[in-house]
């Protein structure tokens, strides 16, 4: 495939969506945006969206964690088939907000299924497609979650310990992946200001796309 596949990873509240929007703005200003396809899982296709509704349905309290992991992998595959593969084949830069690494750390480390097990099912789901570049937004879970809660007045303004422990395992999972894949995964300090994080991301991204 001719294009390049770039993924954005990091805990909830690490600033991915905010900074991706800044990057889009920058690329548009520089008239470079035509070569890009911006996407996010589940990818806006009807099958992946339907799968996501099943995953997020609060009534399905009996959902087994491996079932959940398989559903994420299934939604990912359909997103690849409908959006990512065609864009890469036509030579585009595809930037995705989250990809396999999210499953490795959330289901593998967070839910303690094991990152190796999650890797197996995702190899099958993706035909082994790995990102050419992954930009990882590193932040302590507490800070990310506080950012999110600040902007959601209606939700309970307290972090329960179980949730925090889950996110700490997810964070450790990301650190492990970054350490094991230094060529692919570039770590950004996401505790900095939005402008500085955007600048750091562009410094990694621009040499890669030119
Ligand atoms: N560097 C930053 N410093 C302070 N607040 C931030 C920063 N980046 C993002 N935020 C805020 O944190 C919240 C979550 O950001 P968001 O981009 O949605 O994160 P993500 O997509 O990684 O979950 C938003 O309210 C956003 O305005
Ligand atoms: Mg987001």
Short mmCIF file of C-alpha atoms and ligand atoms in Angstrom, two decimals:
data_model
loop_
_atom_site.label_atom_id
_atom_site.label_comp_id
_atom_site.label_asym_id
_atom_site.label_seq_id
_atom_site.Cartn_x
_atom_site.Cartn_y
_atom_site.Cartn_z
CA UNK A 1 0.00 0.00 0.00
CA UNK A 2 1.27 3.45 -0.93
CA UNK A 3 -0.04 5.68 1.85
CA UNK A 4 1.09 6.05 5.43
CA UNK A 5 -0.89 5.06 8.50
CA UNK A 6 -0.53 7.32 11.54
CA UNK A 7 -2.30 6.66 14.83
CA UNK A 8 -2.88 8.76 17.94
CA UNK A 9 -2.92 7.04 21.30
CA UNK A 10 -3.22 8.00 24.94
CA UNK A 11 -5.50 7.90 27.95
CA UNK A 12 -8.89 9.58 27.98
CA UNK A 13 -8.36 13.29 28.54
CA UNK A 14 -4.79 13.27 27.24
CA UNK A 15 -5.77 15.79 24.54
CA UNK A 16 -5.80 13.67 21.37
CA UNK A 17 -8.99 15.07 19.87
CA UNK A 18 -8.08 18.67 20.73
CA UNK A 19 -4.63 18.41 19.21
CA UNK A 20 -5.75 16.46 16.12
CA UNK A 21 -8.13 19.35 15.41
CA UNK A 22 -5.23 21.81 15.73
CA UNK A 23 -3.13 19.69 13.38
CA UNK A 24 -5.98 19.63 10.83
CA UNK A 25 -6.18 23.42 11.03
CA UNK A 26 -2.43 23.71 10.48
CA UNK A 27 -2.48 21.35 7.49
CA UNK A 28 -5.36 23.27 5.92
CA UNK A 29 -3.51 26.57 6.33
CA UNK A 30 -0.50 25.07 4.57
CA UNK A 31 -2.65 23.57 1.80
CA UNK A 32 -1.45 20.09 2.71
CA UNK A 33 -4.75 18.70 3.92
CA UNK A 34 -5.85 17.17 0.60
CA UNK A 35 -3.46 14.25 1.10
CA UNK A 36 -5.02 13.33 4.46
CA UNK A 37 -7.87 11.20 5.64
CA UNK A 38 -8.76 11.80 9.28
CA UNK A 39 -10.68 9.10 11.04
CA UNK A 40 -11.42 7.63 14.41
CA UNK A 41 -12.61 4.28 15.62
CA UNK A 42 -15.35 3.04 15.25
CA UNK A 43 -15.09 4.95 12.01
CA UNK A 44 -18.58 6.10 11.19
CA UNK A 45 -19.66 3.08 9.15
CA UNK A 46 -22.98 1.50 10.07
CA UNK A 47 -21.69 -1.95 11.03
CA UNK A 48 -18.96 -0.65 13.36
CA UNK A 49 -21.40 1.85 14.88
CA UNK A 50 -23.91 -0.95 15.50
CA UNK A 51 -21.20 -3.05 17.17
CA UNK A 52 -20.20 -0.08 19.32
CA UNK A 53 -23.79 0.31 20.50
CA UNK A 54 -23.70 -3.28 21.71
CA UNK A 55 -20.39 -2.70 23.52
CA UNK A 56 -21.65 0.46 25.23
CA UNK A 57 -25.18 -0.78 26.04
CA UNK A 58 -25.45 -0.45 29.84
CA UNK A 59 -28.14 -3.15 29.92
CA UNK A 60 -25.71 -5.85 28.77
CA UNK A 61 -24.19 -6.26 32.22
CA UNK A 62 -23.44 -9.92 31.44
CA UNK A 63 -20.94 -8.95 28.70
CA UNK A 64 -17.83 -11.10 29.06
CA UNK A 65 -14.55 -9.20 28.73
CA UNK A 66 -13.30 -11.39 25.89
CA UNK A 67 -16.61 -10.88 24.08
CA UNK A 68 -16.01 -7.16 24.46
CA UNK A 69 -12.47 -7.51 23.08
CA UNK A 70 -13.74 -9.47 20.06
CA UNK A 71 -16.42 -6.87 19.37
CA UNK A 72 -13.82 -4.07 19.38
CA UNK A 73 -11.70 -6.12 16.97
CA UNK A 74 -14.71 -6.72 14.71
CA UNK A 75 -15.60 -3.02 14.63
CA UNK A 76 -11.95 -2.24 13.87
CA UNK A 77 -11.88 -4.64 10.95
CA UNK A 78 -14.95 -3.12 9.30
CA UNK A 79 -13.43 0.36 9.72
CA UNK A 80 -10.25 -0.87 8.02
CA UNK A 81 -12.19 -2.44 5.15
CA UNK A 82 -14.45 0.56 4.53
CA UNK A 83 -12.13 3.47 5.30
CA UNK A 84 -8.47 2.79 6.05
CA UNK A 85 -7.43 0.24 3.42
CA UNK A 86 -9.01 2.14 0.49
CA UNK A 87 -7.42 5.42 1.62
CA UNK A 88 -3.97 3.83 2.00
CA UNK A 89 -4.34 2.16 -1.40
CA UNK A 90 -4.98 5.55 -2.97
CA UNK A 91 -1.79 6.89 -1.39
CA UNK A 92 -3.28 9.02 1.40
CA UNK A 93 -1.91 9.73 4.84
CA UNK A 94 -4.47 8.22 7.17
CA UNK A 95 -4.56 9.60 10.72
CA UNK A 96 -6.67 7.61 13.16
CA UNK A 97 -7.68 8.63 16.68
CA UNK A 98 -6.99 5.25 18.40
CA UNK A 99 -6.21 1.82 16.93
CA UNK A 100 -4.95 -1.60 18.10
CA UNK A 101 -2.74 -0.17 20.86
CA UNK A 102 -5.90 1.04 22.60
CA UNK A 103 -7.24 -2.51 22.75
CA UNK A 104 -3.88 -3.86 23.92
CA UNK A 105 -3.85 -1.48 26.87
CA UNK A 106 -7.57 -1.12 27.73
CA UNK A 107 -8.65 -4.74 27.29
CA UNK A 108 -5.24 -6.39 27.61
CA UNK A 109 -3.77 -4.46 30.54
CA UNK A 110 -6.79 -2.59 31.98
CA UNK A 111 -9.20 -5.54 31.99
CA UNK A 112 -6.29 -7.93 32.51
CA UNK A 113 -7.00 -10.25 29.58
CA UNK A 114 -3.30 -10.05 28.65
CA UNK A 115 -1.78 -7.91 25.93
CA UNK A 116 -0.55 -11.00 24.05
CA UNK A 117 -4.09 -12.41 23.81
CA UNK A 118 -5.44 -9.11 22.50
CA UNK A 119 -2.59 -8.95 20.01
CA UNK A 120 -3.58 -12.38 18.61
CA UNK A 121 -7.18 -11.47 17.81
CA UNK A 122 -6.11 -8.11 16.39
CA UNK A 123 -3.56 -9.71 14.08
CA UNK A 124 -6.48 -11.65 12.62
CA UNK A 125 -8.78 -8.61 12.51
CA UNK A 126 -6.25 -6.30 10.81
CA UNK A 127 -4.32 -8.68 8.53
CA UNK A 128 -1.39 -7.51 10.66
CA UNK A 129 -1.61 -3.86 9.55
CA UNK A 130 0.65 -1.86 11.86
CA UNK A 131 0.82 1.93 11.95
CA UNK A 132 3.85 3.51 10.29
CA UNK A 133 3.87 6.04 13.10
CA UNK A 134 2.09 6.26 16.44
CA UNK A 135 2.00 9.47 18.46
CA UNK A 136 1.44 8.64 22.11
CA UNK A 137 0.11 11.35 24.43
CA UNK A 138 1.58 10.52 27.82
CA UNK A 139 -0.23 11.71 30.93
CA UNK A 140 -0.91 10.46 34.46
CA UNK A 141 -4.43 8.98 34.61
CA UNK A 142 -5.47 11.30 37.42
CA UNK A 143 -4.73 14.42 35.36
CA UNK A 144 -6.53 13.15 32.26
CA UNK A 145 -9.61 12.16 34.22
CA UNK A 146 -9.68 15.48 36.06
CA UNK A 147 -9.62 17.32 32.73
CA UNK A 148 -12.61 15.34 31.54
CA UNK A 149 -14.58 15.76 34.77
CA UNK A 150 -13.99 19.51 34.76
CA UNK A 151 -15.98 19.67 31.55
CA UNK A 152 -18.82 17.42 32.64
CA UNK A 153 -20.54 19.13 35.54
CA UNK A 154 -23.38 16.62 35.63
CA UNK A 155 -21.24 13.60 36.35
CA UNK A 156 -20.21 12.50 39.77
CA UNK A 157 -17.27 14.69 40.64
CA UNK A 158 -15.28 11.98 42.32
CA UNK A 159 -12.93 9.36 41.01
CA UNK A 160 -13.54 6.00 42.56
CA UNK A 161 -10.46 3.97 43.36
CA UNK A 162 -11.44 1.03 41.14
CA UNK A 163 -11.67 3.28 38.10
CA UNK A 164 -8.34 4.89 38.93
CA UNK A 165 -6.65 1.49 39.34
CA UNK A 166 -8.00 0.45 35.94
CA UNK A 167 -6.56 3.58 34.31
CA UNK A 168 -3.24 3.08 36.07
CA UNK A 169 -2.97 -0.38 34.48
CA UNK A 170 -3.86 1.15 31.10
CA UNK A 171 -1.13 3.78 31.60
CA UNK A 172 1.44 1.11 32.47
CA UNK A 173 0.39 -0.76 29.33
CA UNK A 174 1.06 2.30 27.19
CA UNK A 175 4.48 2.83 28.80
CA UNK A 176 5.36 -0.80 28.10
CA UNK A 177 4.31 -0.53 24.44
CA UNK A 178 6.25 2.71 23.99
CA UNK A 179 9.36 1.13 25.50
CA UNK A 180 9.09 -1.98 23.32
CA UNK A 181 8.38 -0.10 20.06
CA UNK A 182 10.62 2.96 20.09
CA UNK A 183 10.82 3.09 16.28
CA UNK A 184 7.07 3.27 15.78
CA UNK A 185 5.78 4.97 18.93
CA UNK A 186 6.81 8.56 19.65
CA UNK A 187 5.93 9.81 23.12
CA UNK A 188 4.70 13.36 23.68
CA UNK A 189 4.47 14.97 27.12
CA UNK A 190 0.72 15.63 27.17
CA UNK A 191 0.77 17.50 30.50
CA UNK A 192 2.05 20.63 28.72
CA UNK A 193 -0.15 23.43 27.35
CA UNK A 194 -2.32 22.64 24.32
CA UNK A 195 -0.11 24.88 22.16
CA UNK A 196 3.09 23.14 23.26
CA UNK A 197 1.61 19.66 22.78
CA UNK A 198 0.43 20.68 19.29
CA UNK A 199 3.92 21.97 18.50
CA UNK A 200 5.57 18.76 19.70
CA UNK A 201 3.14 16.67 17.63
CA UNK A 202 3.83 18.72 14.49
CA UNK A 203 7.58 18.32 15.09
CA UNK A 204 7.15 14.54 14.96
CA UNK A 205 4.58 14.53 12.18
CA UNK A 206 5.96 16.99 9.63
CA UNK A 207 9.31 15.30 8.92
CA UNK A 208 7.38 12.07 8.53
CA UNK A 209 5.00 13.35 5.86
CA UNK A 210 7.40 15.42 3.76
N1 LIG B 1 -2.80 20.22 27.14
C1 LIG B 1 -3.96 20.44 27.76
N2 LIG B 1 -4.03 21.16 28.89
C2 LIG B 1 -5.21 21.37 29.52
N3 LIG B 1 -6.40 20.88 29.11
C3 LIG B 1 -6.39 20.13 27.98
C4 LIG B 1 -5.20 19.87 27.25
N4 LIG B 1 -5.50 19.10 26.17
C5 LIG B 1 -6.83 18.90 26.23
N5 LIG B 1 -7.38 19.52 27.30
C6 LIG B 1 -8.80 19.49 27.71
O1 LIG B 1 -9.04 18.20 28.25
C7 LIG B 1 -10.28 17.68 27.82
C8 LIG B 1 -10.06 16.36 27.07
O2 LIG B 1 -9.36 16.62 25.87
P1 LIG B 1 -9.57 15.70 24.58
O3 LIG B 1 -8.83 16.35 23.46
O4 LIG B 1 -11.01 15.42 24.38
O5 LIG B 1 -8.81 14.37 25.05
P2 LIG B 1 -8.89 12.90 24.43
O6 LIG B 1 -9.43 13.03 23.03
O7 LIG B 1 -7.48 12.41 24.47
O8 LIG B 1 -9.77 12.12 25.35
C9 LIG B 1 -10.89 18.75 26.93
O9 LIG B 1 -11.80 19.48 27.72
C10 LIG B 1 -9.73 19.61 26.51
O10 LIG B 1 -10.11 20.95 26.29
MG1 LIG B 2 -10.96 12.06 22.06
#
